[in-house]
Amino acid sequence: MTRLTAPSLQIDGMAIRSTTFGDIYFQPEDGLAEVRHVFLDGNDLPDRFAALTPGQHFVIGELGFGTGLNCLAAAALFLSVAPTDTHLSLWSAEAHPLPQSTLQALLGDVAERWPELAVMAHALRDLYPPARPGLVQLRLHRRVTLTIAMGSAVQGLEDSPFKADAFFLDGFAPSTNPDMWSPELMALVAQHIAPGGTLSTFTVAGTVRRALADAGIEVDRTPGFGRKRQMLRGRKPGEFTRSKAARVAIAGAGIAGASLSWHLQRAGIDVMLQDPSGAASGASGNPIGLLMPRLDASTEPQAYLYRDAFLSALRFYNEATPDCLLVRGGHILDTEQKQQRRFQKVLENGLWADGDLVLTPDAHLHVPAGATLKAAEAVRLLISDTEIADASETEWLTDRQDIDCVIFAVGPQLAHHVPLLRPDLTASRGQLDWWEGPGMSTIRTNSHYIAPWADGFAAGATYDVTAVDAAVEANGESSAQNRHAALRLSGLAADKLGTSNGARAAKRAVTTDRHPICGPVVSVHGTNRQRSYVLGGLGSRGLSTAPLLAAHLTAMVTETISPLTRSVQQMIAADRFEQRRQRRQT
């Protein structure tokens, strides 16, 4: 069981106390002034933010998210003094996240008391999720991203490979919460601070000073805030330059390439997109797509990946293409006894928050956030402000001197562009059919699915293994399969199904282990100076997985904070198949 425990609180207006640790979250008299003194001024952030150059990214780490006040104050300062084409990434660990309703109410009070924080406080209030173990990444602003590691701080840091320019140490006092200040944790903090980076904290406890010094941090005691006479400031020796690609070329204009384009441009990257077949020409070109979770009863990395992909996709489309997202609610139907047991295990593994999944009296699993997406329309909207290249070949990607990075997101054609992947990529043919007829109110799935669409519903999708280069088109055999599935899932009589209104078939890229490929690869076309990445193998869940994986690749390109844990990154790494072959040979 990995479920998180909520904090025990005593709240009196702006005075919020943890009764578990016997300490307050911030000074009720003027918590913002304390935050500014200890954390913002303690890391010289006003001057450092103002001195950023165009295109730069600044990364802040934190132990103790609490009410989010430190992050809100840092984000508000950043937006007020940093150049407009710079970006801030925040990372914060919290073992006992405040309940969603409690924090949302508090953020309303914060916005009222400190109007300068209102924009950020309202953004966090609108996005802050129920507590779920693992990482959650929230876009508070076009230029500000917040990643919260819910769970053990040690686990969070071990899971998140990033380098911070500044670090806030704001756990409860060492006397009441010693685990938050252990030598092991301070060593991890030091590892996550970039050379030349800084840290600050309210405490001057000797154990903390010694642990930081042993970890290679130069610390000094400086005047504290209010009744606290002293605080600590620290610096890691050395210098660090965060590299960033100025211009990225993306091959492929399906949902993977479109999600990449959207994320990269909002990270300040100039993007060029190329696809000889045109936008949304593959499986992403369906008029309707499904957003439902892939469930895993385990707590292995894949369970985190597909949970986070589903939840992240809902946030992504709601922000980027809100008119294309239709939350319908969905039911995963139970057809056999072992499915009921699996549903129960999923509900008990602790990865989902209460209310995410609901077991119904008839033993089906209800997903209130299940949604449909106008897929082809969403793709076109995501790339509406992207430069589209005219080239019909891919050589231009590596020949051009103004391209710093190339990302291949070309579906099954990855097998041709990345030789290393050829043994491990196949294709599947999927067909979707849709009908005019009795409207459906919710999504229903069980191997196939039916979903509300226009004046009727859609059903699909078939799954037929095919060659990477095979031409595919809709056919009567697949339509018959989808018709049978529609009757089975809807419970309609055959004469009530309605009139067929169209069908579409397309290929999907599939890996041998059925998980996506996302990450760097060795130079695709021999010797060149560019970094090369791939995003593919999304199978039938591209609409759900592409946004999260695109955010991960964007973090890799900008050297900031990924929404994926280290173990998930390893699970989807592009070289994983070759590594397995090498291990088998030895």
mmCIF file of C-alpha atoms in Angstrom, residues 273 316 412:
data_model
loop_
_atom_site.group_PDB
_atom_site.id
_atom_site.type_symbol
_atom_site.label_atom_id
_atom_site.label_comp_id
_atom_site.label_asym_id
_atom_site.label_seq_id
_atom_site.Cartn_x
_atom_site.Cartn_y
_atom_site.Cartn_z
ATOM 1 C CA LEU A 273 7.868 20.692 -37.847
ATOM 2 C CA PHE A 316 -3.047 19.238 -21.054
ATOM 3 C CA PRO A 412 5.895 3.147 -37.378
#
